[in-house]
mmCIF file of C-alpha atoms and ligand atoms in Angstrom:
data_model
loop_
_atom_site.group_PDB
_atom_site.id
_atom_site.type_symbol
_atom_site.label_atom_id
_atom_site.label_comp_id
_atom_site.label_asym_id
_atom_site.label_seq_id
_atom_site.Cartn_x
_atom_site.Cartn_y
_atom_site.Cartn_z
ATOM 1 C CA MET A 1404 0.318 0.359 -0.007
ATOM 2 C CA GLY A 1405 1.397 3.672 -0.695
ATOM 3 C CA ASN A 1406 1.729 5.844 2.225
ATOM 4 C CA ALA A 1407 -0.386 8.326 1.144
ATOM 5 C CA ALA A 1408 -3.323 5.375 0.811
ATOM 6 C CA ASN A 1409 -2.114 3.740 4.132
ATOM 7 C CA LYS A 1410 -2.643 6.749 5.760
ATOM 8 C CA GLU A 1411 -6.332 6.971 4.754
ATOM 9 C CA ALA A 1412 -6.817 3.269 5.589
ATOM 10 C CA ASN A 1413 -5.135 4.044 9.602
ATOM 11 C CA GLY A 1414 -5.819 7.350 9.995
ATOM 12 C CA SER A 1415 -2.818 8.113 11.168
ATOM 13 C CA GLY A 1416 -1.461 10.939 9.016
ATOM 14 C CA THR A 1417 1.252 13.435 10.133
ATOM 15 C CA GLU A 1418 -1.423 15.650 11.562
ATOM 16 C CA ASN A 1419 -2.814 14.392 14.030
ATOM 17 C CA LYS A 1420 0.791 13.077 15.270
ATOM 18 C CA PRO A 1421 2.196 13.844 18.712
ATOM 19 C CA THR A 1422 5.605 15.939 18.500
ATOM 20 C CA VAL A 1423 8.134 13.946 19.941
ATOM 21 C CA VAL A 1424 11.464 14.792 21.364
ATOM 22 C CA PHE A 1425 14.307 12.236 22.242
ATOM 23 C CA VAL A 1426 16.999 13.116 24.942
ATOM 24 C CA LEU A 1427 19.226 11.117 25.025
ATOM 25 C CA GLY A 1428 22.702 11.562 27.360
ATOM 26 C CA GLY A 1429 25.005 9.588 29.217
ATOM 27 C CA PRO A 1430 23.546 8.950 32.980
ATOM 28 C CA GLY A 1431 24.272 11.962 35.002
ATOM 29 C CA SER A 1432 24.551 13.823 31.962
ATOM 30 C CA GLY A 1433 21.723 16.119 32.858
ATOM 31 C CA LYS A 1434 18.945 15.141 31.342
ATOM 32 C CA GLY A 1435 15.986 15.369 33.911
ATOM 33 C CA THR A 1436 17.645 18.599 35.021
ATOM 34 C CA GLN A 1437 16.728 20.266 31.414
ATOM 35 C CA CYS A 1438 14.228 18.784 30.889
ATOM 36 C CA ALA A 1439 12.220 19.879 33.864
ATOM 37 C CA ASN A 1440 13.386 23.619 32.632
ATOM 38 C CA ILE A 1441 12.674 23.028 28.741
ATOM 39 C CA VAL A 1442 8.944 22.037 30.307
ATOM 40 C CA LYS A 1443 8.404 25.657 31.637
ATOM 41 C CA GLN A 1444 9.379 27.456 28.370
ATOM 42 C CA TYR A 1445 7.880 25.393 25.733
ATOM 43 C CA GLY A 1446 5.183 23.320 26.741
ATOM 44 C CA TYR A 1447 6.231 19.571 26.556
ATOM 45 C CA THR A 1448 5.276 17.034 28.527
ATOM 46 C CA HIS A 1449 8.039 15.234 30.046
ATOM 47 C CA LEU A 1450 8.488 12.161 30.139
ATOM 48 C CA SER A 1451 11.397 9.784 32.035
ATOM 49 C CA ALA A 1452 11.543 6.421 30.961
ATOM 50 C CA GLY A 1453 13.525 5.825 34.481
ATOM 51 C CA ASP A 1454 10.827 7.290 36.230
ATOM 52 C CA LEU A 1455 8.618 5.831 34.890
ATOM 53 C CA LEU A 1456 10.338 2.158 35.166
ATOM 54 C CA ARG A 1457 11.326 4.227 39.232
ATOM 55 C CA ALA A 1458 7.190 4.131 39.285
ATOM 56 C CA GLU A 1459 5.953 0.922 38.477
ATOM 57 C CA ILE A 1460 8.349 -0.702 40.697
ATOM 58 C CA SER A 1461 7.120 1.605 43.781
ATOM 59 C CA SER A 1462 3.353 1.000 42.579
ATOM 60 C CA GLY A 1463 3.754 -2.969 42.848
ATOM 61 C CA SER A 1464 3.246 -4.268 40.000
ATOM 62 C CA GLU A 1465 3.884 -7.666 38.112
ATOM 63 C CA ASN A 1466 6.885 -6.689 36.861
ATOM 64 C CA GLY A 1467 8.133 -4.795 39.752
ATOM 65 C CA ASN A 1468 10.719 -7.342 40.693
ATOM 66 C CA MET A 1469 12.228 -7.764 36.951
ATOM 67 C CA ILE A 1470 12.626 -3.849 36.519
ATOM 68 C CA GLN A 1471 13.797 -3.719 40.042
ATOM 69 C CA ASN A 1472 17.115 -6.105 38.642
ATOM 70 C CA MET A 1473 16.926 -5.013 36.151
ATOM 71 C CA ILE A 1474 17.906 -0.841 36.537
ATOM 72 C CA LYS A 1475 20.067 -2.510 40.343
ATOM 73 C CA GLU A 1476 22.456 -3.873 37.318
ATOM 74 C CA GLY A 1477 22.334 -1.069 34.772
ATOM 75 C CA LYS A 1478 20.598 -3.531 31.976
ATOM 76 C CA ILE A 1479 17.615 -2.620 29.660
ATOM 77 C CA VAL A 1480 14.200 -2.891 30.250
ATOM 78 C CA PRO A 1481 12.823 -5.074 27.889
ATOM 79 C CA SER A 1482 11.905 -2.821 24.846
ATOM 80 C CA GLU A 1483 7.623 -4.091 25.388
ATOM 81 C CA VAL A 1484 7.414 -2.996 28.975
ATOM 82 C CA THR A 1485 9.030 0.701 28.444
ATOM 83 C CA VAL A 1486 6.759 1.542 25.061
ATOM 84 C CA LYS A 1487 3.411 0.441 26.856
ATOM 85 C CA LEU A 1488 5.046 3.502 29.716
ATOM 86 C CA LEU A 1489 5.423 5.955 27.007
ATOM 87 C CA GLN A 1490 2.721 4.925 25.170
ATOM 88 C CA LYS A 1491 -0.561 5.224 28.468
ATOM 89 C CA ALA A 1492 1.426 8.202 30.069
ATOM 90 C CA MET A 1493 1.439 9.969 26.205
ATOM 91 C CA GLN A 1494 -2.867 9.468 25.825
ATOM 92 C CA GLU A 1495 -3.037 10.956 29.772
ATOM 93 C CA SER A 1496 -1.179 13.587 29.563
ATOM 94 C CA GLY A 1497 -3.699 15.032 26.938
ATOM 95 C CA ASN A 1498 -0.830 17.202 25.672
ATOM 96 C CA ASP A 1499 0.031 16.183 21.744
ATOM 97 C CA LYS A 1500 4.253 17.888 22.293
ATOM 98 C CA PHE A 1501 6.723 15.116 24.415
ATOM 99 C CA LEU A 1502 10.324 14.696 26.053
ATOM 100 C CA ILE A 1503 10.743 11.495 26.426
ATOM 101 C CA ASP A 1504 13.799 11.080 28.659
ATOM 102 C CA GLY A 1505 16.539 8.013 28.351
ATOM 103 C CA PHE A 1506 14.627 6.571 26.007
ATOM 104 C CA PRO A 1507 15.207 4.560 23.378
ATOM 105 C CA ARG A 1508 18.222 3.344 25.005
ATOM 106 C CA ASN A 1509 19.456 0.393 22.064
ATOM 107 C CA GLU A 1510 18.085 -0.309 18.725
ATOM 108 C CA GLU A 1511 15.740 -2.936 19.814
ATOM 109 C CA ASN A 1512 13.870 0.240 21.612
ATOM 110 C CA ARG A 1513 13.956 2.515 18.299
ATOM 111 C CA ALA A 1514 11.982 0.344 16.783
ATOM 112 C CA ALA A 1515 9.863 -1.083 19.157
ATOM 113 C CA PHE A 1516 8.537 2.459 19.383
ATOM 114 C CA GLU A 1517 8.511 2.868 15.757
ATOM 115 C CA ASN A 1518 6.456 -0.551 15.200
ATOM 116 C CA VAL A 1519 4.142 0.666 17.935
ATOM 117 C CA THR A 1520 3.145 4.049 17.716
ATOM 118 C CA LYS A 1521 4.482 4.667 14.082
ATOM 119 C CA ILE A 1522 5.944 8.661 15.468
ATOM 120 C CA GLU A 1523 9.730 9.580 14.601
ATOM 121 C CA PRO A 1524 11.179 11.814 16.711
ATOM 122 C CA LYS A 1525 11.520 15.617 15.547
ATOM 123 C CA PHE A 1526 14.938 15.502 16.959
ATOM 124 C CA VAL A 1527 17.267 14.103 19.640
ATOM 125 C CA LEU A 1528 18.507 16.433 21.776
ATOM 126 C CA PHE A 1529 21.668 14.877 22.681
ATOM 127 C CA PHE A 1530 24.176 15.740 25.940
ATOM 128 C CA ASP A 1531 27.610 14.670 25.700
ATOM 129 C CA CYS A 1532 29.570 14.934 29.103
ATOM 130 C CA HIS A 1533 32.636 12.895 29.777
ATOM 131 C CA GLU A 1534 32.574 10.095 32.025
ATOM 132 C CA GLU A 1535 34.293 11.809 35.008
ATOM 133 C CA GLU A 1536 31.621 14.770 34.840
ATOM 134 C CA MET A 1537 28.629 12.118 35.163
ATOM 135 C CA GLU A 1538 30.310 9.822 37.848
ATOM 136 C CA ARG A 1539 31.011 13.177 40.130
ATOM 137 C CA ARG A 1540 27.215 14.458 39.444
ATOM 138 C CA LEU A 1541 25.249 10.950 39.964
ATOM 139 C CA LEU A 1542 27.850 10.202 43.521
ATOM 140 C CA ASN A 1543 26.464 13.481 44.568
ATOM 141 C CA ARG A 1544 23.447 13.520 44.032
ATOM 142 C CA ASN A 1545 21.763 12.429 47.099
ATOM 143 C CA GLN A 1546 17.986 11.199 45.822
ATOM 144 C CA GLY A 1547 18.166 7.671 47.144
ATOM 145 C CA ARG A 1548 18.475 6.407 43.549
ATOM 146 C CA GLU A 1549 19.332 2.792 43.966
ATOM 147 C CA ASP A 1550 21.256 2.633 40.511
ATOM 148 C CA ASP A 1551 23.359 5.633 42.388
ATOM 149 C CA ASN A 1552 26.937 3.691 43.714
ATOM 150 C CA ILE A 1553 30.327 2.687 42.038
ATOM 151 C CA GLU A 1554 29.656 -0.154 40.377
ATOM 152 C CA THR A 1555 26.453 -0.242 39.024
ATOM 153 C CA ILE A 1556 27.268 2.825 37.906
ATOM 154 C CA ARG A 1557 30.461 1.752 35.775
ATOM 155 C CA LYS A 1558 27.308 -0.881 34.340
ATOM 156 C CA ARG A 1559 25.393 2.044 33.787
ATOM 157 C CA PHE A 1560 28.269 3.370 31.189
ATOM 158 C CA LYS A 1561 29.340 0.802 29.592
ATOM 159 C CA VAL A 1562 25.291 0.019 28.666
ATOM 160 C CA PHE A 1563 25.916 3.461 27.608
ATOM 161 C CA LEU A 1564 28.519 2.864 25.392
ATOM 162 C CA GLU A 1565 27.577 0.017 24.105
ATOM 163 C CA SER A 1566 23.945 -0.179 23.451
ATOM 164 C CA SER A 1567 23.120 3.841 23.815
ATOM 165 C CA LEU A 1568 25.755 5.633 21.785
ATOM 166 C CA PRO A 1569 24.915 3.604 18.317
ATOM 167 C CA VAL A 1570 21.158 5.104 18.494
ATOM 168 C CA VAL A 1571 22.405 8.966 18.209
ATOM 169 C CA GLU A 1572 24.778 7.476 15.310
ATOM 170 C CA TYR A 1573 21.343 6.475 13.910
ATOM 171 C CA TYR A 1574 19.550 9.759 14.350
ATOM 172 C CA GLU A 1575 22.990 11.973 13.274
ATOM 173 C CA ALA A 1576 22.759 9.710 10.127
ATOM 174 C CA LYS A 1577 19.698 10.998 9.593
ATOM 175 C CA GLY A 1578 20.459 14.389 10.771
ATOM 176 C CA LYS A 1579 18.044 14.198 13.416
ATOM 177 C CA VAL A 1580 20.953 15.056 16.696
ATOM 178 C CA ARG A 1581 21.042 18.431 18.499
ATOM 179 C CA LYS A 1582 24.214 18.004 20.389
ATOM 180 C CA ILE A 1583 24.474 20.378 24.264
ATOM 181 C CA GLU A 1584 27.949 20.534 24.972
ATOM 182 C CA ALA A 1585 26.553 19.146 28.482
ATOM 183 C CA VAL A 1586 29.895 20.023 30.660
ATOM 184 C CA LYS A 1587 29.013 23.975 32.188
ATOM 185 C CA PRO A 1588 26.508 25.068 34.710
ATOM 186 C CA VAL A 1589 23.044 24.378 34.748
ATOM 187 C CA GLU A 1590 22.231 27.604 33.333
ATOM 188 C CA GLU A 1591 24.331 27.793 29.748
ATOM 189 C CA VAL A 1592 23.485 24.575 29.331
ATOM 190 C CA PHE A 1593 20.217 25.745 29.497
ATOM 191 C CA GLU A 1594 21.114 28.793 27.255
ATOM 192 C CA ALA A 1595 22.552 26.468 24.456
ATOM 193 C CA VAL A 1596 18.759 24.282 24.674
ATOM 194 C CA LYS A 1597 16.964 27.339 24.417
ATOM 195 C CA ALA A 1598 18.744 27.843 21.776
ATOM 196 C CA ILE A 1599 17.632 24.532 20.111
ATOM 197 C CA PHE A 1600 14.192 25.057 20.665
ATOM 198 C CA ASP A 1601 13.122 29.157 20.016
ATOM 199 C CA PRO A 1602 13.861 28.613 15.894
ATOM 200 C CA GLU A 1603 11.868 25.554 16.028
ATOM 201 C CA ARG A 1604 9.494 27.340 17.602
ATOM 202 C CA GLU A 1605 8.770 30.035 15.104
ATOM 203 C CA LYS A 1606 8.573 27.247 12.686
ATOM 204 C CA VAL A 1607 5.786 26.482 13.718
ATOM 205 C CA ALA A 1608 4.494 29.432 14.523
ATOM 206 C CA ALA A 1609 4.908 30.730 10.256
HETATM 207 N N1 UP5 B 1926 23.982 17.957 36.715
HETATM 208 C C1 UP5 B 1926 22.767 18.193 36.196
HETATM 209 N N2 UP5 B 1926 23.072 19.290 35.529
HETATM 210 C C2 UP5 B 1926 24.699 19.824 36.131
HETATM 211 C C3 UP5 B 1926 25.338 20.758 35.507
HETATM 212 N N3 UP5 B 1926 25.006 21.578 33.960
HETATM 213 N N4 UP5 B 1926 26.161 20.579 36.543
HETATM 214 C C4 UP5 B 1926 27.058 20.181 37.828
HETATM 215 N N5 UP5 B 1926 25.418 19.303 38.017
HETATM 216 C C5 UP5 B 1926 24.653 19.477 36.814
HETATM 217 O O1 UP5 B 1926 21.714 15.086 36.633
HETATM 218 C C6 UP5 B 1926 22.612 14.855 38.037
HETATM 219 C C7 UP5 B 1926 22.442 15.059 38.424
HETATM 220 O O2 UP5 B 1926 23.812 16.245 38.518
HETATM 221 C C8 UP5 B 1926 21.618 15.744 40.077
HETATM 222 O O3 UP5 B 1926 22.069 15.861 40.910
HETATM 223 C C9 UP5 B 1926 21.556 17.211 38.806
HETATM 224 O O4 UP5 B 1926 21.763 18.165 40.274
HETATM 225 C C10 UP5 B 1926 22.869 17.463 38.632
HETATM 226 P P1 UP5 B 1926 19.936 14.584 35.840
HETATM 227 O O5 UP5 B 1926 19.039 15.608 35.035
HETATM 228 O O6 UP5 B 1926 19.432 13.748 37.156
HETATM 229 O O7 UP5 B 1926 20.743 13.507 34.613
HETATM 230 P P2 UP5 B 1926 20.308 12.364 34.156
HETATM 231 O O8 UP5 B 1926 21.178 12.848 32.653
HETATM 232 O O9 UP5 B 1926 19.019 12.497 33.595
HETATM 233 O O10 UP5 B 1926 20.396 11.379 34.548
HETATM 234 P P3 UP5 B 1926 20.321 9.913 35.411
HETATM 235 O O11 UP5 B 1926 20.051 9.153 36.117
HETATM 236 O O12 UP5 B 1926 18.673 9.965 35.135
HETATM 237 O O13 UP5 B 1926 20.092 9.636 33.787
HETATM 238 P P4 UP5 B 1926 19.963 7.639 33.363
HETATM 239 O O14 UP5 B 1926 20.288 7.659 32.265
HETATM 240 O O15 UP5 B 1926 21.106 6.647 34.132
HETATM 241 O O16 UP5 B 1926 18.386 7.127 34.197
HETATM 242 P P5 UP5 B 1926 17.384 6.354 33.837
HETATM 243 O O17 UP5 B 1926 16.485 7.161 34.788
HETATM 244 O O18 UP5 B 1926 16.919 7.207 32.809
HETATM 245 O O19 UP5 B 1926 17.832 5.120 33.743
HETATM 246 C C11 UP5 B 1926 18.225 4.324 35.168
HETATM 247 C C12 UP5 B 1926 17.603 3.258 34.722
HETATM 248 O O20 UP5 B 1926 16.518 2.475 34.063
HETATM 249 C C13 UP5 B 1926 18.827 2.358 33.273
HETATM 250 O O21 UP5 B 1926 20.408 2.280 33.378
HETATM 251 C C14 UP5 B 1926 17.971 1.224 32.153
HETATM 252 O O22 UP5 B 1926 18.553 0.262 34.020
HETATM 253 C C15 UP5 B 1926 16.337 1.657 33.224
HETATM 254 N N6 UP5 B 1926 15.989 2.170 31.778
HETATM 255 C C16 UP5 B 1926 15.769 1.544 31.023
HETATM 256 O O23 UP5 B 1926 15.146 0.113 30.938
HETATM 257 N N7 UP5 B 1926 14.921 2.287 29.808
HETATM 258 C C17 UP5 B 1926 14.314 3.041 29.947
HETATM 259 O O24 UP5 B 1926 14.587 3.450 28.743
HETATM 260 C C18 UP5 B 1926 14.889 4.294 30.380
HETATM 261 C C19 UP5 B 1926 15.859 3.823 31.828
HETATM 262 MG MG1 MG B 1927 17.003 11.293 34.834
#
């Protein structure tokens, strides 16, 4: 079936699809911090895949134990679980603009999200930060996260390099990556973020 016909048949034309920006970067690169700033200024809904998974653990769901063990080991939870949580959160939000933070983390995540939602990200915000700085930030966070210990942090870094960076490279090849130098104070990083979002907003308004 041709693309136009396909759109007609399943009603999934781009006109009613939500806008999605993927927010990627290593553990502790500042994804959550900057998403909070973006939400205040640009009217997006922030969906952190990690936060959704942690909420799933707290809720005592049947997947809770499995998710908890995977997070403790820095491993990537099966796409089926994460995509369902993201989809549900998108549906319940009432918004049509989303920052999806910390997802997709591997090729399987990316393909599953695309297959299920038929959504392609508008662009990918990528926070570039070296490990020494990320490690310092995570060890100083003190929010009781079970994965903020040096053993798990090392595993998270390894998974990021092996599985998540290839996703960034995939989008880089499509010209969709907006890279931000993240080794700067929060306010300075946000200035760089605004320089990405302001022109995008003008494009929509035009
Ligand atoms: N901070 C932030 N910006 C700073 C700056 N510019 N200068 C100085 N300090 C700065 O920031 C981390 C800390 O640094 C904070 O204390 C902050 O104040 C300070 P934060 O904004 O929280 O960074 P973030 O990139 O969000 O770090 P986070 O630890 O959340 O990243 P991860 O990607 O590791 O965590 P996430 O929650 O996304 O995932 C956790 C685990 O869940 C994964 O390891 C995995 O096991 C599982 N998961 C999946 O399986 N699938 C998914 O799709 C998502 C998660
Ligand atoms: Mg986070």
